[in-house]
PDB file of C-alpha atoms in Angstrom:
ATOM      1  CA  UNK A   1    -104.668-126.578  42.367  1.00  0.00           C
ATOM      2  CA  UNK A   2    -102.939-123.907  40.312  1.00  0.00           C
ATOM      3  CA  UNK A   3    -105.082-121.848  37.947  1.00  0.00           C
ATOM      4  CA  UNK A   4    -102.844-122.966  35.069  1.00  0.00           C
ATOM      5  CA  UNK A   5    -104.185-126.515  35.308  1.00  0.00           C
ATOM      6  CA  UNK A   6    -107.727-125.573  34.447  1.00  0.00           C
ATOM      7  CA  UNK A   7    -106.661-123.872  31.223  1.00  0.00           C
ATOM      8  CA  UNK A   8    -104.552-126.711  29.836  1.00  0.00           C
ATOM      9  CA  UNK A   9    -105.699-129.726  27.949  1.00  0.00           C
ATOM     10  CA  UNK A  10    -106.578-132.905  29.731  1.00  0.00           C
ATOM     11  CA  UNK A  11    -107.679-134.711  26.587  1.00  0.00           C
ATOM     12  CA  UNK A  12    -105.454-135.726  23.718  1.00  0.00           C
ATOM     13  CA  UNK A  13    -107.428-133.967  20.970  1.00  0.00           C
ATOM     14  CA  UNK A  14    -107.011-130.514  22.555  1.00  0.00           C
ATOM     15  CA  UNK A  15    -106.744-127.771  19.904  1.00  0.00           C
ATOM     16  CA  UNK A  16    -106.260-124.652  22.048  1.00  0.00           C
ATOM     17  CA  UNK A  17    -102.763-123.803  20.832  1.00  0.00           C
ATOM     18  CA  UNK A  18    -102.403-120.778  23.111  1.00  0.00           C
ATOM     19  CA  UNK A  19    -102.742-123.084  26.127  1.00  0.00           C
ATOM     20  CA  UNK A  20    -100.302-125.598  24.632  1.00  0.00           C
ATOM     21  CA  UNK A  21     -97.812-122.809  23.938  1.00  0.00           C
ATOM     22  CA  UNK A  22     -98.218-121.490  27.473  1.00  0.00           C
ATOM     23  CA  UNK A  23     -97.645-124.989  28.848  1.00  0.00           C
ATOM     24  CA  UNK A  24     -94.510-125.387  26.693  1.00  0.00           C
ATOM     25  CA  UNK A  25     -93.257-122.016  27.961  1.00  0.00           C
ATOM     26  CA  UNK A  26     -93.702-123.142  31.569  1.00  0.00           C
ATOM     27  CA  UNK A  27     -91.797-126.365  30.861  1.00  0.00           C
ATOM     28  CA  UNK A  28     -89.001-124.407  29.109  1.00  0.00           C
ATOM     29  CA  UNK A  29     -88.689-121.930  31.984  1.00  0.00           C
ATOM     30  CA  UNK A  30     -88.690-124.724  34.549  1.00  0.00           C
ATOM     31  CA  UNK A  31     -86.103-126.705  32.570  1.00  0.00           C
ATOM     32  CA  UNK A  32     -83.877-123.639  32.347  1.00  0.00           C
ATOM     33  CA  UNK A  33     -84.075-123.117  36.121  1.00  0.00           C
ATOM     34  CA  UNK A  34     -83.156-126.778  36.689  1.00  0.00           C
ATOM     35  CA  UNK A  35     -80.252-126.535  34.242  1.00  0.00           C
ATOM     36  CA  UNK A  36     -78.965-123.400  35.990  1.00  0.00           C
ATOM     37  CA  UNK A  37     -79.141-125.158  39.358  1.00  0.00           C
ATOM     38  CA  UNK A  38     -77.968-128.700  38.530  1.00  0.00           C
ATOM     39  CA  UNK A  39     -75.943-127.953  35.389  1.00  0.00           C
ATOM     40  CA  UNK A  40     -74.920-130.857  33.152  1.00  0.00           C
ATOM     41  CA  UNK A  41     -73.359-134.101  34.354  1.00  0.00           C
ATOM     42  CA  UNK A  42     -76.227-135.940  36.031  1.00  0.00           C
ATOM     43  CA  UNK A  43     -78.089-139.032  34.917  1.00  0.00           C
ATOM     44  CA  UNK A  44     -81.229-138.522  32.834  1.00  0.00           C
ATOM     45  CA  UNK A  45     -83.353-139.870  35.716  1.00  0.00           C
ATOM     46  CA  UNK A  46     -82.184-137.009  37.968  1.00  0.00           C
ATOM     47  CA  UNK A  47     -83.413-134.441  35.449  1.00  0.00           C
ATOM     48  CA  UNK A  48     -86.662-136.393  34.976  1.00  0.00           C
ATOM     49  CA  UNK A  49     -87.322-136.372  38.721  1.00  0.00           C
ATOM     50  CA  UNK A  50     -86.364-132.698  39.031  1.00  0.00           C
ATOM     51  CA  UNK A  51     -88.616-131.573  36.180  1.00  0.00           C
ATOM     52  CA  UNK A  52     -91.546-133.709  37.362  1.00  0.00           C
ATOM     53  CA  UNK A  53     -91.147-132.363  40.905  1.00  0.00           C
ATOM     54  CA  UNK A  54     -90.966-128.708  39.892  1.00  0.00           C
ATOM     55  CA  UNK A  55     -93.874-128.966  37.447  1.00  0.00           C
ATOM     56  CA  UNK A  56     -96.006-130.600  40.151  1.00  0.00           C
ATOM     57  CA  UNK A  57     -95.089-127.738  42.489  1.00  0.00           C
ATOM     58  CA  UNK A  58     -96.585-125.449  39.830  1.00  0.00           C
ATOM     59  CA  UNK A  59     -99.846-127.404  40.019  1.00  0.00           C
ATOM     60  CA  UNK A  60     -99.449-129.383  36.805  1.00  0.00           C
ATOM     61  CA  UNK A  61    -100.405-133.008  36.282  1.00  0.00           C
ATOM     62  CA  UNK A  62     -97.237-134.995  35.471  1.00  0.00           C
ATOM     63  CA  UNK A  63     -96.890-138.719  34.809  1.00  0.00           C
ATOM     64  CA  UNK A  64     -93.420-140.256  34.698  1.00  0.00           C
ATOM     65  CA  UNK A  65     -92.496-143.185  32.419  1.00  0.00           C
ATOM     66  CA  UNK A  66     -95.899-142.959  30.762  1.00  0.00           C
ATOM     67  CA  UNK A  67     -96.699-146.082  28.675  1.00  0.00           C
ATOM     68  CA  UNK A  68     -97.573-145.521  25.017  1.00  0.00           C
ATOM     69  CA  UNK A  69     -98.874-148.585  23.201  1.00  0.00           C
ATOM     70  CA  UNK A  70     -97.784-149.298  19.637  1.00  0.00           C
ATOM     71  CA  UNK A  71    -100.238-151.133  17.381  1.00  0.00           C
ATOM     72  CA  UNK A  72    -100.024-152.712  13.953  1.00  0.00           C
ATOM     73  CA  UNK A  73    -102.477-151.505  11.314  1.00  0.00           C
ATOM     74  CA  UNK A  74    -104.807-154.406  12.161  1.00  0.00           C
ATOM     75  CA  UNK A  75    -104.884-153.414  15.841  1.00  0.00           C
ATOM     76  CA  UNK A  76    -102.412-156.020  17.098  1.00  0.00           C
ATOM     77  CA  UNK A  77    -100.382-154.748  20.039  1.00  0.00           C
ATOM     78  CA  UNK A  78     -96.706-154.658  19.065  1.00  0.00           C
ATOM     79  CA  UNK A  79     -95.118-153.186  22.154  1.00  0.00           C
ATOM     80  CA  UNK A  80     -94.931-150.292  24.539  1.00  0.00           C
ATOM     81  CA  UNK A  81     -92.836-147.120  24.579  1.00  0.00           C
ATOM     82  CA  UNK A  82     -92.292-145.237  27.819  1.00  0.00           C
ATOM     83  CA  UNK A  83     -92.303-141.463  27.475  1.00  0.00           C
ATOM     84  CA  UNK A  84     -90.196-139.788  30.158  1.00  0.00           C
ATOM     85  CA  UNK A  85     -92.962-137.333  31.100  1.00  0.00           C
ATOM     86  CA  UNK A  86     -96.570-136.809  30.069  1.00  0.00           C
ATOM     87  CA  UNK A  87     -97.846-133.415  31.221  1.00  0.00           C
ATOM     88  CA  UNK A  88    -101.467-132.317  31.546  1.00  0.00           C
ATOM     89  CA  UNK A  89    -102.626-135.192  29.352  1.00  0.00           C
ATOM     90  CA  UNK A  90    -101.408-133.444  26.199  1.00  0.00           C
ATOM     91  CA  UNK A  91     -97.632-132.930  26.164  1.00  0.00           C
ATOM     92  CA  UNK A  92     -94.993-135.644  25.778  1.00  0.00           C
ATOM     93  CA  UNK A  93     -91.549-134.717  27.081  1.00  0.00           C
ATOM     94  CA  UNK A  94     -88.509-136.756  26.081  1.00  0.00           C
ATOM     95  CA  UNK A  95     -85.435-135.996  28.172  1.00  0.00           C
ATOM     96  CA  UNK A  96     -81.781-136.551  27.382  1.00  0.00           C
ATOM     97  CA  UNK A  97     -78.547-136.119  29.303  1.00  0.00           C
ATOM     98  CA  UNK A  98     -76.280-136.450  26.272  1.00  0.00           C
ATOM     99  CA  UNK A  99     -73.383-134.429  24.910  1.00  0.00           C
ATOM    100  CA  UNK A 100     -75.592-133.450  21.979  1.00  0.00           C
ATOM    101  CA  UNK A 101     -78.913-134.238  20.321  1.00  0.00           C
ATOM    102  CA  UNK A 102     -78.773-136.887  17.594  1.00  0.00           C
ATOM    103  CA  UNK A 103     -81.275-137.733  14.875  1.00  0.00           C
ATOM    104  CA  UNK A 104     -82.180-140.894  16.800  1.00  0.00           C
ATOM    105  CA  UNK A 105     -83.319-138.748  19.756  1.00  0.00           C
ATOM    106  CA  UNK A 106     -85.583-136.750  17.450  1.00  0.00           C
ATOM    107  CA  UNK A 107     -86.870-139.941  15.796  1.00  0.00           C
ATOM    108  CA  UNK A 108     -87.686-141.365  19.230  1.00  0.00           C
ATOM    109  CA  UNK A 109     -89.912-138.406  20.134  1.00  0.00           C
ATOM    110  CA  UNK A 110     -91.549-138.370  16.705  1.00  0.00           C
ATOM    111  CA  UNK A 111     -92.292-142.083  17.128  1.00  0.00           C
ATOM    112  CA  UNK A 112     -93.957-141.343  20.462  1.00  0.00           C
ATOM    113  CA  UNK A 113     -96.112-138.643  18.855  1.00  0.00           C
ATOM    114  CA  UNK A 114     -97.058-140.919  15.964  1.00  0.00           C
ATOM    115  CA  UNK A 115     -97.947-143.849  18.242  1.00  0.00           C
ATOM    116  CA  UNK A 116     -99.890-141.860  20.799  1.00  0.00           C
ATOM    117  CA  UNK A 117    -101.642-139.364  18.508  1.00  0.00           C
ATOM    118  CA  UNK A 118    -100.573-136.651  20.971  1.00  0.00           C
ATOM    119  CA  UNK A 119    -100.139-133.386  19.055  1.00  0.00           C
ATOM    120  CA  UNK A 120     -97.148-131.839  20.850  1.00  0.00           C
ATOM    121  CA  UNK A 121     -93.826-133.022  22.239  1.00  0.00           C
ATOM    122  CA  UNK A 122     -90.721-131.422  23.681  1.00  0.00           C
ATOM    123  CA  UNK A 123     -87.204-132.811  23.378  1.00  0.00           C
ATOM    124  CA  UNK A 124     -85.015-131.487  26.192  1.00  0.00           C
ATOM    125  CA  UNK A 125     -81.297-132.184  26.580  1.00  0.00           C
ATOM    126  CA  UNK A 126     -79.676-131.293  29.899  1.00  0.00           C
ATOM    127  CA  UNK A 127     -76.354-132.969  29.032  1.00  0.00           C
ATOM    128  CA  UNK A 128     -74.447-130.104  27.453  1.00  0.00           C
ATOM    129  CA  UNK A 129     -73.356-126.770  28.867  1.00  0.00           C
ATOM    130  CA  UNK A 130     -76.237-125.146  26.973  1.00  0.00           C
ATOM    131  CA  UNK A 131     -79.800-126.351  27.542  1.00  0.00           C
ATOM    132  CA  UNK A 132     -81.511-127.683  24.397  1.00  0.00           C
ATOM    133  CA  UNK A 133     -85.312-127.482  24.140  1.00  0.00           C
ATOM    134  CA  UNK A 134     -87.179-128.067  20.884  1.00  0.00           C
ATOM    135  CA  UNK A 135     -90.902-128.445  20.275  1.00  0.00           C
ATOM    136  CA  UNK A 136     -92.224-130.972  17.755  1.00  0.00           C
ATOM    137  CA  UNK A 137     -95.777-131.230  16.431  1.00  0.00           C
ATOM    138  CA  UNK A 138     -97.711-134.084  14.849  1.00  0.00           C
ATOM    139  CA  UNK A 139     -97.381-132.164  11.574  1.00  0.00           C
ATOM    140  CA  UNK A 140     -93.616-132.785  11.812  1.00  0.00           C
ATOM    141  CA  UNK A 141     -94.379-136.520  11.923  1.00  0.00           C
ATOM    142  CA  UNK A 142     -96.898-136.313   9.078  1.00  0.00           C
ATOM    143  CA  UNK A 143     -94.371-134.579   6.815  1.00  0.00           C
ATOM    144  CA  UNK A 144     -91.781-137.367   7.102  1.00  0.00           C
TER     145      UNK A 144
END
């Protein structure tokens, strides 16, 4: 196991922002390397598999198509979202292979953060000639 894994959060209420930032940096660097190698033009699933594979090679815990339950205020289950990647038990990654990032892509990730109570998410778009990576926090959701 990589030494990085022991420093990252494995519980959702993790508050060590330096570790979260370091984890986000690793994901950004890895995404950039994938984008340089594969470039744009592939299906989203290809980028999902590539990022999951390369993060696992770095010793990180990665779950693909991670189910996030959505509940009504009375606790009734309403449905399930599937986050593309859930890394180290504390980072949701939503991937796109689109020409550009739309407000609906941002809303999707913010919905995942709201439903899961996970603090941090990354929206990554491999679909254009320039890689797009943006970090969102639960505070972004709370301010809507």
